[in-house]
mmCIF file of C-alpha atoms and ligand atoms in Angstrom:
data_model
loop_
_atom_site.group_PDB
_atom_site.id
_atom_site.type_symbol
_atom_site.label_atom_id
_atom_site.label_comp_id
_atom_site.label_asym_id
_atom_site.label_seq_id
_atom_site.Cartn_x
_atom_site.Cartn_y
_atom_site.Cartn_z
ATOM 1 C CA UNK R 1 1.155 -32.546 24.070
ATOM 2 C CA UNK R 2 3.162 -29.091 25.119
ATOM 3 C CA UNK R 3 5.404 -27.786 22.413
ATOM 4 C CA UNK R 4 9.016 -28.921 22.210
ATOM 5 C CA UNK R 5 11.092 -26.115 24.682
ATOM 6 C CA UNK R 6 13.534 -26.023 21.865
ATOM 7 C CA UNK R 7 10.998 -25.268 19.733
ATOM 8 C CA UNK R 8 9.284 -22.768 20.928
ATOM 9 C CA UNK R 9 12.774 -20.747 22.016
ATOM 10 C CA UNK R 10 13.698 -20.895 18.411
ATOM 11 C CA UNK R 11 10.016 -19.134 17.313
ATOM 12 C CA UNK R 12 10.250 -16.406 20.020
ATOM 13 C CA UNK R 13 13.535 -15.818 18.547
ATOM 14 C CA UNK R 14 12.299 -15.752 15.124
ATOM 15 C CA UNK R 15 9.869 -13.660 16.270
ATOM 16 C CA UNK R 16 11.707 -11.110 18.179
ATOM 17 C CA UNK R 17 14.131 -10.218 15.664
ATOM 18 C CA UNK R 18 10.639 -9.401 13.248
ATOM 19 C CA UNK R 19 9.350 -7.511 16.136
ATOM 20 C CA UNK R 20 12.680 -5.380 16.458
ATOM 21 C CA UNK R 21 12.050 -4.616 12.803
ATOM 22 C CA UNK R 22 8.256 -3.170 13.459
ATOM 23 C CA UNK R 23 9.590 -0.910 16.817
ATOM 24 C CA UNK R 24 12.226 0.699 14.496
ATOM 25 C CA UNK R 25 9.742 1.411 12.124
ATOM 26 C CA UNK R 26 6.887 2.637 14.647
ATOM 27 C CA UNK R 27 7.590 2.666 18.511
ATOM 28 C CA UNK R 28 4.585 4.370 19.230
ATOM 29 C CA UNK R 29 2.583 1.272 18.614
ATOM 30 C CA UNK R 30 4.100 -0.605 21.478
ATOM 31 C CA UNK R 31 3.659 -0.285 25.370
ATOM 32 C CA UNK R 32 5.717 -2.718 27.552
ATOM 33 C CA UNK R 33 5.546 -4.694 30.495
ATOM 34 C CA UNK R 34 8.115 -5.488 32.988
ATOM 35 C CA UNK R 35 9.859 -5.937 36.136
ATOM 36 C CA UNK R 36 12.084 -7.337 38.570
ATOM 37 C CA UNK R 37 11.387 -8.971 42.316
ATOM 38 C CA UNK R 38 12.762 -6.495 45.074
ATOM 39 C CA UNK R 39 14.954 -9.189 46.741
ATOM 40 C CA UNK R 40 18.315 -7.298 46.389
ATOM 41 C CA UNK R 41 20.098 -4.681 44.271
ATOM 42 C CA UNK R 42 20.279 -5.466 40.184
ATOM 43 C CA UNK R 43 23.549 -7.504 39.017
ATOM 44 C CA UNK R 44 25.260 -6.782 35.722
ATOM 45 C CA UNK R 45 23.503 -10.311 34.649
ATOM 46 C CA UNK R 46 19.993 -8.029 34.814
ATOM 47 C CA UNK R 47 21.359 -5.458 33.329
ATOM 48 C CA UNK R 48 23.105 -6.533 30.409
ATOM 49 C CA UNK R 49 20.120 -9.330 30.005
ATOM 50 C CA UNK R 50 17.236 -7.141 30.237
ATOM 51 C CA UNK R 51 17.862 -3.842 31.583
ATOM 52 C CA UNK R 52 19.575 -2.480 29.053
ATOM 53 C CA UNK R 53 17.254 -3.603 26.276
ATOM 54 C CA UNK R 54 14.565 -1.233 28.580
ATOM 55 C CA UNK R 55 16.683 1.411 28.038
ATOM 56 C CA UNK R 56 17.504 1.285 24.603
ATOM 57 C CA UNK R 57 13.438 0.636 24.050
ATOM 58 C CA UNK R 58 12.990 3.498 25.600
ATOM 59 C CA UNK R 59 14.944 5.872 23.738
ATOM 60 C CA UNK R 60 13.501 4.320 20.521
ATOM 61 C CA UNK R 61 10.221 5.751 21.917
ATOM 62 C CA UNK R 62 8.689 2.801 23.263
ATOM 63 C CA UNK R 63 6.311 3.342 26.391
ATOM 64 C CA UNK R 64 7.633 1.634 29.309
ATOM 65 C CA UNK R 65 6.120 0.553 32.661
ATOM 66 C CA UNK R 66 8.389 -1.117 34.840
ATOM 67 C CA UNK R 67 6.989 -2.894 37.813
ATOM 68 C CA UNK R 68 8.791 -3.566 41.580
ATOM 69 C CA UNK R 69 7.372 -6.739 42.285
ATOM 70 C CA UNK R 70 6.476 -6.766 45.716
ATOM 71 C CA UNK R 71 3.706 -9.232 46.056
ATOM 72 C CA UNK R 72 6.229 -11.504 43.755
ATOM 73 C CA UNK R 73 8.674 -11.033 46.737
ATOM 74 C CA UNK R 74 6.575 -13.538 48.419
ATOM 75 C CA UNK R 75 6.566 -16.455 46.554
ATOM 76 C CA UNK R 76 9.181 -18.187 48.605
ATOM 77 C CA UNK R 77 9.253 -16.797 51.503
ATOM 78 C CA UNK R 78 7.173 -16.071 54.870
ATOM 79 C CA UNK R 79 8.324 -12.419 54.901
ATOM 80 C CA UNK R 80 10.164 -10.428 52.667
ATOM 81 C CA UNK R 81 12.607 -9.251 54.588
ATOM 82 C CA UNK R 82 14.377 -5.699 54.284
ATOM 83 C CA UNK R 83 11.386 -5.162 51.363
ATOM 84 C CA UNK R 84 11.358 -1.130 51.561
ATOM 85 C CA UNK R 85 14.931 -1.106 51.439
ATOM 86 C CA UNK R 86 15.156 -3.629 48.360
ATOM 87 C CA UNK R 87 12.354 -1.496 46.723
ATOM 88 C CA UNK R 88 14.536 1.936 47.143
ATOM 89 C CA UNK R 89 17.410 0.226 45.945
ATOM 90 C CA UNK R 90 15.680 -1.091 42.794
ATOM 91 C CA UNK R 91 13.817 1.962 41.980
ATOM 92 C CA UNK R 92 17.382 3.672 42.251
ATOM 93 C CA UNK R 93 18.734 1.350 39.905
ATOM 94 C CA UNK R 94 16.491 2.250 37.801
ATOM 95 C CA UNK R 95 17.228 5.452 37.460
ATOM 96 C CA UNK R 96 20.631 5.420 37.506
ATOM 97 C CA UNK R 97 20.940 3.203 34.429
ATOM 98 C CA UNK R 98 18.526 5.746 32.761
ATOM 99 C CA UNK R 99 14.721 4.678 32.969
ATOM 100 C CA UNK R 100 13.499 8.071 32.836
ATOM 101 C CA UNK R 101 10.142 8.820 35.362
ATOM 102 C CA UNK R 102 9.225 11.619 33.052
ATOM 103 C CA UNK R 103 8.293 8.769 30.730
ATOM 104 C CA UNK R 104 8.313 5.272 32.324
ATOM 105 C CA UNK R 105 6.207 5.002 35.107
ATOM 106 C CA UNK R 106 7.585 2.871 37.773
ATOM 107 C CA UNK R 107 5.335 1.349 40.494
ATOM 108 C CA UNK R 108 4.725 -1.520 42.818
ATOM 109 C CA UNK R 109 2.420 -4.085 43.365
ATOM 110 C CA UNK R 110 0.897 -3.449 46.531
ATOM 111 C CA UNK R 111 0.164 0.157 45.843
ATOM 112 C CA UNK R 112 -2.137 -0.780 42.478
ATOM 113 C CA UNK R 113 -5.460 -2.694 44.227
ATOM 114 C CA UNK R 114 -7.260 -2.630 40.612
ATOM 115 C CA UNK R 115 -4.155 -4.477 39.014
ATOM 116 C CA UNK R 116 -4.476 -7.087 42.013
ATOM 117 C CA UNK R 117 -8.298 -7.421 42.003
ATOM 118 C CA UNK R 118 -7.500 -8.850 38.098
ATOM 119 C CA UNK R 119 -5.961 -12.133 39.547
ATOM 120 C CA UNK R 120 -9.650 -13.129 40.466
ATOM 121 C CA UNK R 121 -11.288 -13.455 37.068
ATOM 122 C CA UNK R 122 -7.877 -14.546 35.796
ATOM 123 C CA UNK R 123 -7.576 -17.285 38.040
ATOM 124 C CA UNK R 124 -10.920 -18.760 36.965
ATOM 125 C CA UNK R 125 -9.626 -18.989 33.405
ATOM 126 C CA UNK R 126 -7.041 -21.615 34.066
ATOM 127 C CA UNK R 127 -6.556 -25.093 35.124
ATOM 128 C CA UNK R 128 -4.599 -26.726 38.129
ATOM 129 C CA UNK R 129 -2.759 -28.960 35.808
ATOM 130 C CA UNK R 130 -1.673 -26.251 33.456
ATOM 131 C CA UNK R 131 -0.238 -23.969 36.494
ATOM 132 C CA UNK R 132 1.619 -27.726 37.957
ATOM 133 C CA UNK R 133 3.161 -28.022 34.070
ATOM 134 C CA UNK R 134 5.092 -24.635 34.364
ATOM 135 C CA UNK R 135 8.978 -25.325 34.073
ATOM 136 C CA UNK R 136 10.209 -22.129 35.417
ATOM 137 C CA UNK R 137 8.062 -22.719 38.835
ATOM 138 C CA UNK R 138 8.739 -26.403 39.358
ATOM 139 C CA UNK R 139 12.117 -25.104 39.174
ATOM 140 C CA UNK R 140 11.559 -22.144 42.201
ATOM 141 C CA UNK R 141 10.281 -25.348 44.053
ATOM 142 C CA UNK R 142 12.808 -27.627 43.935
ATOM 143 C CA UNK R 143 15.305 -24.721 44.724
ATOM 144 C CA UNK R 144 13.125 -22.964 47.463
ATOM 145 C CA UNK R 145 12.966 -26.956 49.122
ATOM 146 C CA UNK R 146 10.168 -25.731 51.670
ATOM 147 C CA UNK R 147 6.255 -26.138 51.556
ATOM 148 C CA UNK R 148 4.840 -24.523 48.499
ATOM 149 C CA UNK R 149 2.707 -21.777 49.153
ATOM 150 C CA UNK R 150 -0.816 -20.769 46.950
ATOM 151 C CA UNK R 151 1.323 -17.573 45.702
ATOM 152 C CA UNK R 152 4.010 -19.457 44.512
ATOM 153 C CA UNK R 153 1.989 -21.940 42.540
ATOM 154 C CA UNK R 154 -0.170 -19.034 41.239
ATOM 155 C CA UNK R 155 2.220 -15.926 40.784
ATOM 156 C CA UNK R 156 2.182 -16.696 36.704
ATOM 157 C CA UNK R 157 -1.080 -15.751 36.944
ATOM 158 C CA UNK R 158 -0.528 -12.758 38.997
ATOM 159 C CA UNK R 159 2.525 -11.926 36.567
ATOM 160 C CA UNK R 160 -0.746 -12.057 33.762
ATOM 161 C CA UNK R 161 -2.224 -9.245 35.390
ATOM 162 C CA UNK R 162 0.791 -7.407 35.615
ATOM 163 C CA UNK R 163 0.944 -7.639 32.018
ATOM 164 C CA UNK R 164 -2.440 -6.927 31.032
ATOM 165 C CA UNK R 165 -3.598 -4.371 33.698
ATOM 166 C CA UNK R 166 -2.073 -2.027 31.508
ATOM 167 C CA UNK R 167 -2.334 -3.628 27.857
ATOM 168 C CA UNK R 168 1.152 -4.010 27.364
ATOM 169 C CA UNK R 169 2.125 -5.462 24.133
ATOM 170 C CA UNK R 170 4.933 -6.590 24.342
ATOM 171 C CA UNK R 171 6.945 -8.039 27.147
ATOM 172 C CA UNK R 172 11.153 -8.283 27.191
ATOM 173 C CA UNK R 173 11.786 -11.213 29.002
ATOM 174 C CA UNK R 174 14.780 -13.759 29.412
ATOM 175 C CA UNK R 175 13.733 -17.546 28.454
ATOM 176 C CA UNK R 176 12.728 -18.863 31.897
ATOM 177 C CA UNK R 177 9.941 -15.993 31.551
ATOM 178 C CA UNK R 178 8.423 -17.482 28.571
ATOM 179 C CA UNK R 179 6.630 -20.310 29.942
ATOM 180 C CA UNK R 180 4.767 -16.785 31.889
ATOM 181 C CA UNK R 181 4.251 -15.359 29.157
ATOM 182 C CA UNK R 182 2.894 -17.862 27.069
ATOM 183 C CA UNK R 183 0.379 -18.499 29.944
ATOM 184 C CA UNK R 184 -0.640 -14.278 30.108
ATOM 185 C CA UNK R 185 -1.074 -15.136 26.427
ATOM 186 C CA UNK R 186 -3.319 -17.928 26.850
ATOM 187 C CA UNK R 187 -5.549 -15.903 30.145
ATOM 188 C CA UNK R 188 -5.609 -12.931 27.592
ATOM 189 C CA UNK R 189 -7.407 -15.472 24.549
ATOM 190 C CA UNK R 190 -9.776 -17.191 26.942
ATOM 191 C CA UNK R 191 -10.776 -13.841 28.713
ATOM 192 C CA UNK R 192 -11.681 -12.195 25.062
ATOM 193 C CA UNK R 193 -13.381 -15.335 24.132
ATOM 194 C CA UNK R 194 -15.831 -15.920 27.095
ATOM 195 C CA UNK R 195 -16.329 -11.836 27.349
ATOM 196 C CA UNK R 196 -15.932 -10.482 24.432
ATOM 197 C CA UNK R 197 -11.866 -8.239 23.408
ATOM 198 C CA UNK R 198 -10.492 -6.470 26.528
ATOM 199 C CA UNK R 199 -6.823 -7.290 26.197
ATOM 200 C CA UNK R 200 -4.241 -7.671 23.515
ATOM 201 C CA UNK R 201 -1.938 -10.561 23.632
ATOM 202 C CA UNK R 202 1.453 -9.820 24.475
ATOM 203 C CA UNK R 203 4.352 -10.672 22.480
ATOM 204 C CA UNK R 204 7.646 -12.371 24.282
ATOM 205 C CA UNK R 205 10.963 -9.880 23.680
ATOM 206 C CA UNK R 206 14.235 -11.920 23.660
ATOM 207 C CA UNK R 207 16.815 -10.203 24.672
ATOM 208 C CA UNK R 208 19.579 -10.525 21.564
ATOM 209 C CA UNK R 209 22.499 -10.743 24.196
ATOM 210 C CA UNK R 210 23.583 -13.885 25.370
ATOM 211 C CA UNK R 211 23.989 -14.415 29.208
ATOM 212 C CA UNK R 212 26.457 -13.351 31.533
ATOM 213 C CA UNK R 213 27.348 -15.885 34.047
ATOM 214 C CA UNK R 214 28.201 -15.359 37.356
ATOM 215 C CA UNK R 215 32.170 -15.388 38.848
ATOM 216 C CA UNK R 216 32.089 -18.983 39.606
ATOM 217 C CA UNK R 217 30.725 -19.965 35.899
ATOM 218 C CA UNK R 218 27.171 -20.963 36.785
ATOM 219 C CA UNK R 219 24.547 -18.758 36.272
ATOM 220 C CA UNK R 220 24.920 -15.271 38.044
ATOM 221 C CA UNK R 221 22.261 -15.014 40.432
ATOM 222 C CA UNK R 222 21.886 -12.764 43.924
ATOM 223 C CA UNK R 223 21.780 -15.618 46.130
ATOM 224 C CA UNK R 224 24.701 -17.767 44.657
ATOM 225 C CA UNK R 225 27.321 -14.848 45.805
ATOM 226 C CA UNK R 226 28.987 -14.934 42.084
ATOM 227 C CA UNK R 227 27.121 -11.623 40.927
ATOM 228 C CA UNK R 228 28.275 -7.971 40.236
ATOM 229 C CA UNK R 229 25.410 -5.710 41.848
ATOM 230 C CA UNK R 230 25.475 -2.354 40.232
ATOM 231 C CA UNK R 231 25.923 -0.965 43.405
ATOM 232 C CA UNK R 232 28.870 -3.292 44.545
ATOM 233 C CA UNK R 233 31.910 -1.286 45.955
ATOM 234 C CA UNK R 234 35.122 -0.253 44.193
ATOM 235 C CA UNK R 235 37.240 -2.633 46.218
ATOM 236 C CA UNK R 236 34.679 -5.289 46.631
ATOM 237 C CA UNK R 237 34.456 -5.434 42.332
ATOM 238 C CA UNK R 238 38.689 -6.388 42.251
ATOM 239 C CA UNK R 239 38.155 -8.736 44.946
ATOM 240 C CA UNK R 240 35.360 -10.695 43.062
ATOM 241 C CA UNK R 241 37.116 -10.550 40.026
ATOM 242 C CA UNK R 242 40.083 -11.533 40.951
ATOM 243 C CA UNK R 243 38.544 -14.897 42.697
ATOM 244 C CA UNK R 244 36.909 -15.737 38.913
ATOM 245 C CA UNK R 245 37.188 -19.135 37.617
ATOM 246 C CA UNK R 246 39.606 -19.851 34.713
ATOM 247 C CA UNK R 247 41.410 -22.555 33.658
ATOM 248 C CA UNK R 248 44.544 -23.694 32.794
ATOM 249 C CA UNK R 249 45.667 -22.863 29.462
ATOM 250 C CA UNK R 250 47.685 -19.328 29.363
ATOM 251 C CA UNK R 251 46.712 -18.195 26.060
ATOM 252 C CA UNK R 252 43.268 -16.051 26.366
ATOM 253 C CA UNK R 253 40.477 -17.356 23.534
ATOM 254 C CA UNK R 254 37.317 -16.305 23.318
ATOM 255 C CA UNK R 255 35.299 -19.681 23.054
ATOM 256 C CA UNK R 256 32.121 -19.819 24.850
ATOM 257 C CA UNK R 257 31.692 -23.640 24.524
ATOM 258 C CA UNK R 258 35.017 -24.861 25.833
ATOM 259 C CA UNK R 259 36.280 -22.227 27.877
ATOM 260 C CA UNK R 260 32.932 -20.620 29.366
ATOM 261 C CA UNK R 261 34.518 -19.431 32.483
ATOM 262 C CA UNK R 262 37.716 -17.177 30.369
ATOM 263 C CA UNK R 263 34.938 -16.492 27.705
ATOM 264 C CA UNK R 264 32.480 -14.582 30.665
ATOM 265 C CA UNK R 265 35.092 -12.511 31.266
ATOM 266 C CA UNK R 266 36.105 -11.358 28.031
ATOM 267 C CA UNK R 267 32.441 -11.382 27.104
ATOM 268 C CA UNK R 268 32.306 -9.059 30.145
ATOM 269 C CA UNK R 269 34.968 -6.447 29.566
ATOM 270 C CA UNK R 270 33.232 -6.613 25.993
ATOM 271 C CA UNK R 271 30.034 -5.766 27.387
ATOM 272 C CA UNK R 272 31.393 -3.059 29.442
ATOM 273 C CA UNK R 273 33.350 -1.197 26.833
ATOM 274 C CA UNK R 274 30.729 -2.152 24.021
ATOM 275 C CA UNK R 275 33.600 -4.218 22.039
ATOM 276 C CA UNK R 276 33.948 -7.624 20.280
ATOM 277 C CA UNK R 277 34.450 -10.173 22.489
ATOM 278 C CA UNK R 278 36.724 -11.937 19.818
ATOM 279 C CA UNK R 279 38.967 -8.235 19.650
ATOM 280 C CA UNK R 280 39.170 -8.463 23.524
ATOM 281 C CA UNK R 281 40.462 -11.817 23.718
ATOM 282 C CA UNK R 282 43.115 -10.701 20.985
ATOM 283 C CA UNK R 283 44.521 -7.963 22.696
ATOM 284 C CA UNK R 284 45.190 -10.279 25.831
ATOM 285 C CA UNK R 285 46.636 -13.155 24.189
ATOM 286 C CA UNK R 286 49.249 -14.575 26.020
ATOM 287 C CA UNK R 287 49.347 -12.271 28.736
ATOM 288 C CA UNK R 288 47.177 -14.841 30.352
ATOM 289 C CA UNK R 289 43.869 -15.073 32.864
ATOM 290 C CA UNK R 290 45.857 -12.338 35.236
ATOM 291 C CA UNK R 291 45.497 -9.850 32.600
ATOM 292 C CA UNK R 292 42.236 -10.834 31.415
ATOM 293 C CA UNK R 293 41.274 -9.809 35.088
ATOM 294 C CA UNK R 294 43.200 -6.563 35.462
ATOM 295 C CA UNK R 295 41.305 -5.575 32.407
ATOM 296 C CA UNK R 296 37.605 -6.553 33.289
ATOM 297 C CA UNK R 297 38.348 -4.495 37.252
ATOM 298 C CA UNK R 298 39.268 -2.061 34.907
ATOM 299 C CA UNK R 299 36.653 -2.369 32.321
ATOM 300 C CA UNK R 300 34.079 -3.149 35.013
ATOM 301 C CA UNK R 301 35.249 -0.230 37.398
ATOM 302 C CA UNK R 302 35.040 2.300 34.315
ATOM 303 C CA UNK R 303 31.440 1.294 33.914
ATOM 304 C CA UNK R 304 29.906 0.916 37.076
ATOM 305 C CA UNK R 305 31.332 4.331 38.496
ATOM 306 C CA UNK R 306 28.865 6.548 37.142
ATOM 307 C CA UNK R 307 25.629 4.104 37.662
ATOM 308 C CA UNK R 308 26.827 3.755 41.251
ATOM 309 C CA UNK R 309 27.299 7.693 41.918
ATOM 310 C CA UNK R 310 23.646 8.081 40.688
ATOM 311 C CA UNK R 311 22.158 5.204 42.281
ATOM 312 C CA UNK R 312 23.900 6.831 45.544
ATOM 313 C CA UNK R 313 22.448 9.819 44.518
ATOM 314 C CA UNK R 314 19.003 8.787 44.731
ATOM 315 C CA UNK R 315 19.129 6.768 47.615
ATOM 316 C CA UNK R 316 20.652 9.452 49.369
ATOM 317 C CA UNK R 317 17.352 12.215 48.701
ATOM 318 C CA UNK R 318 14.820 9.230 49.751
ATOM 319 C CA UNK R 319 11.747 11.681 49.624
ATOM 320 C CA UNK R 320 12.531 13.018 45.873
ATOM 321 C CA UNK R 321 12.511 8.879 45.298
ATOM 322 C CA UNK R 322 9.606 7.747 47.061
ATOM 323 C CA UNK R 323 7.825 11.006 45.228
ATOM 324 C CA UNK R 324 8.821 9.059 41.885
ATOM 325 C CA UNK R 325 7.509 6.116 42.902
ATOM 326 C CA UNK R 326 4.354 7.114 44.689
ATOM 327 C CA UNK R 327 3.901 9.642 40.783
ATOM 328 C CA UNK R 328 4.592 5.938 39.263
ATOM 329 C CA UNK R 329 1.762 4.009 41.442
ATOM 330 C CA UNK R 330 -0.871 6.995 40.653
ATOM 331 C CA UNK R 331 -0.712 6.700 37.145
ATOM 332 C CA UNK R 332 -0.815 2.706 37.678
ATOM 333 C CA UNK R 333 -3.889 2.894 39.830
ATOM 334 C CA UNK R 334 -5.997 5.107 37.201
ATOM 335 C CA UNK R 335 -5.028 2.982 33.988
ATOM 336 C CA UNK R 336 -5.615 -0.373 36.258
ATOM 337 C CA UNK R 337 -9.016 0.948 37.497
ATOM 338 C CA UNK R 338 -9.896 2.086 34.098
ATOM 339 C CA UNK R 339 -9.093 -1.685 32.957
ATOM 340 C CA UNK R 340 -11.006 -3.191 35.381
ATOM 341 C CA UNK R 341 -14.101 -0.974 34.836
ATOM 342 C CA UNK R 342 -14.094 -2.643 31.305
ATOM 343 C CA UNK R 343 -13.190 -6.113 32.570
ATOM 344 C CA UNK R 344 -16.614 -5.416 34.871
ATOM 345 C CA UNK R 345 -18.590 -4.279 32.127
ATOM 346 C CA UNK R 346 -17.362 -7.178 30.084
ATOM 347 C CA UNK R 347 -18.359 -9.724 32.869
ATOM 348 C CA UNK R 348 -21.300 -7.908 33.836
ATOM 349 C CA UNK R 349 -20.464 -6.905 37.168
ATOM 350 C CA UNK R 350 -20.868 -3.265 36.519
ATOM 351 C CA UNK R 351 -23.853 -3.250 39.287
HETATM 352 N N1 LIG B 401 9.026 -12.854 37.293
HETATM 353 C C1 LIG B 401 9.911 -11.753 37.073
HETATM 354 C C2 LIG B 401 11.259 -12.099 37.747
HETATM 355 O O1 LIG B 401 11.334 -13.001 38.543
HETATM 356 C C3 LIG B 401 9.406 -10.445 37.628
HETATM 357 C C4 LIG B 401 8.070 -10.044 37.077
HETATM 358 C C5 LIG B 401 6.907 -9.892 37.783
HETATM 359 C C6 LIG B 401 7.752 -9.775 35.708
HETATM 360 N N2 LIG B 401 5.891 -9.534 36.963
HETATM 361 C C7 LIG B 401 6.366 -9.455 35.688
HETATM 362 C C8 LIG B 401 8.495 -9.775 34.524
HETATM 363 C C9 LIG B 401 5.717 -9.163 34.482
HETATM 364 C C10 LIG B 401 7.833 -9.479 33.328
HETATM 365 C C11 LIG B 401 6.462 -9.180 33.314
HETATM 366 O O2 LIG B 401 12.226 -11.434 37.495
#
């Protein structure tokens, strides 16, 4: 029988608040994993969720690798359309929240062959029926309503070798990713077993802060339309805003359980200008849901400015960026063929 869901969300919570503990005390000992697809620019939803925590990890000393997931682009779709403009974009959002290249490397899928040629022995090590059982991709399939494709069914796999190509440890992820993880944990275990200890087994990183919905109330998402990309436009970020669900009481609260629509946007402008949510809500009172969205343009507008001068920055000198990137994949490619030369020495391939 699988584990409870509710479960197993309250252990990786358990567990990432002990894990916190052992970074502060000795970042060095950690390398992590990550990424995003390159289907469109980041939201504030990524950010505050995940991107942020990279960040912060980072300055605490923590190696980072942060993958574009190209390949991953694929999963529900023929062709990825616009894909060297969605990677620029990413890798510039990136940078502009901070990631710094001198110390994260950054790369791609495509460009990292060793990383890719991990899938095969990885593939071997799991069943059918456990890659059918995973909630997160039953979920891509009912949305994506056209024929599944192998990639699709298989990219959890894939998402194992992201992981492991590079021994991450530990991997900040949002709770549909832990179903992924679980299974990189469970490839890691059975490759060690049959071939003797290659690869450590990654630890899940919740992320502390609760989600951001999108504009609408539902979860904020690129292809709903309810999202604040980092690069959205001055003008563009009042007109959203000012669309936002609310309800119909006057008095602003900040309670996420009734009132989740007025609570995202004080939870929002809280976010934005690092404040209690509860102190936010205060201050508006009974000025009402108009106010509440004067001050999240405003809060909003005061953050985003700088991120979206740098991430026009970098788009703007596209050679300087596809030098980081291309620096990024090189250092990918030696530590992924290094990897696999052990994997074949484990398996006894090494011909
Ligand atoms: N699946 C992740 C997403 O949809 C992206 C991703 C690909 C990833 N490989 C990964 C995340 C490895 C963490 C670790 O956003």
């Amino acid at each position: 029988m699988s584990p409870d869901p509710s479960d197993t969300l309250l252990a990786a919570q358990r567990r990432s608040a002990e894990l916190e503990a052992r970074i502060a005390e000795d970042p060095a000992r950690f390398r992590i994993l990550t990424g995003d697809r390159p289907t469109g620019p980041l939201h504030l939803g990524h950010y505050f969720g995940t991107v942020a925590g990279r960040v912060r990890l980072q300055r605490l000393g923590v190696e980072l690798f942060v993958l574009v997931a190209d390949y991953q682009a694929l999963t529900d779709r023929d062709v990825a359309e616009n894909l060297p403009e969605h990677v620029d974009g990413l890798v510039a959002d990136y940078l502009a929240v901070g990631i710094d290249p001198g110390k994260a490397t950054i790369f791609t899928h495509s460009a990292v062959p060793a990383l890719n040629q991990l899938l095969l022995p990885f593939l071997s090590l799991v069943s059918v029926a456990e890659l059918a059982r995973n909630p997160t991709v039953k979920e891509e399939i009912e949305a994506s309503r056209r024929a599944v494709s192998g990639l699709m069914f298989t990219y959890p796999v894939h998402q194992a070798a992201d992981i492991l190509f590079c021994k991450a440890n530990l991997v900040p992820v949002g709770k549909d990713q832990l179903p992924h993880l679980e299974l990189t944990r469970t490839v890691s275990r059975r490759f060690n077993d049959r071939y003797g200890p290659v690869f450590p087994v990654p630890d899940a990183l919740l992320s502390p802060v609760p989600h951001l919905l999108g504009l609408d109330g539902q979860k904020m998402s690129k292809s709903r339309g309810n999202a604040i990309p980092l690069s959205l436009p001055s003008d563009e970020v009042a007109r959203r805003i000012r669309g936002a669900r609310t309800d119909a009481q006057r008095r602003i609260t900040y309670e996420p359980d009734t009132r989740p629509e007025v609570a995202n946007l004080v939870r929002l402008v809280a976010l934005c200008q690092d404040r209690d949510p509860v102190e936010v809500a205060d201050e508006v009172g009974d000025a009402g849901a108009a106010a509440l969205k004067r001050l999240a343009i405003d809060a909003v507008e005061g953050f985003l400015a700088p991120i979206r001068a740098a991430r026009a920055a970098y788009l703007d000198d596209r050679a300087q960026l596809r030098r980081i990137l291309r620096a990024g994949n090189e250092r990918a490619c030696a530590i992924a063929e290094d990897t696999l030369r052990e994997v074949r020495a484990a398996m006894a391939t090494d011909y």
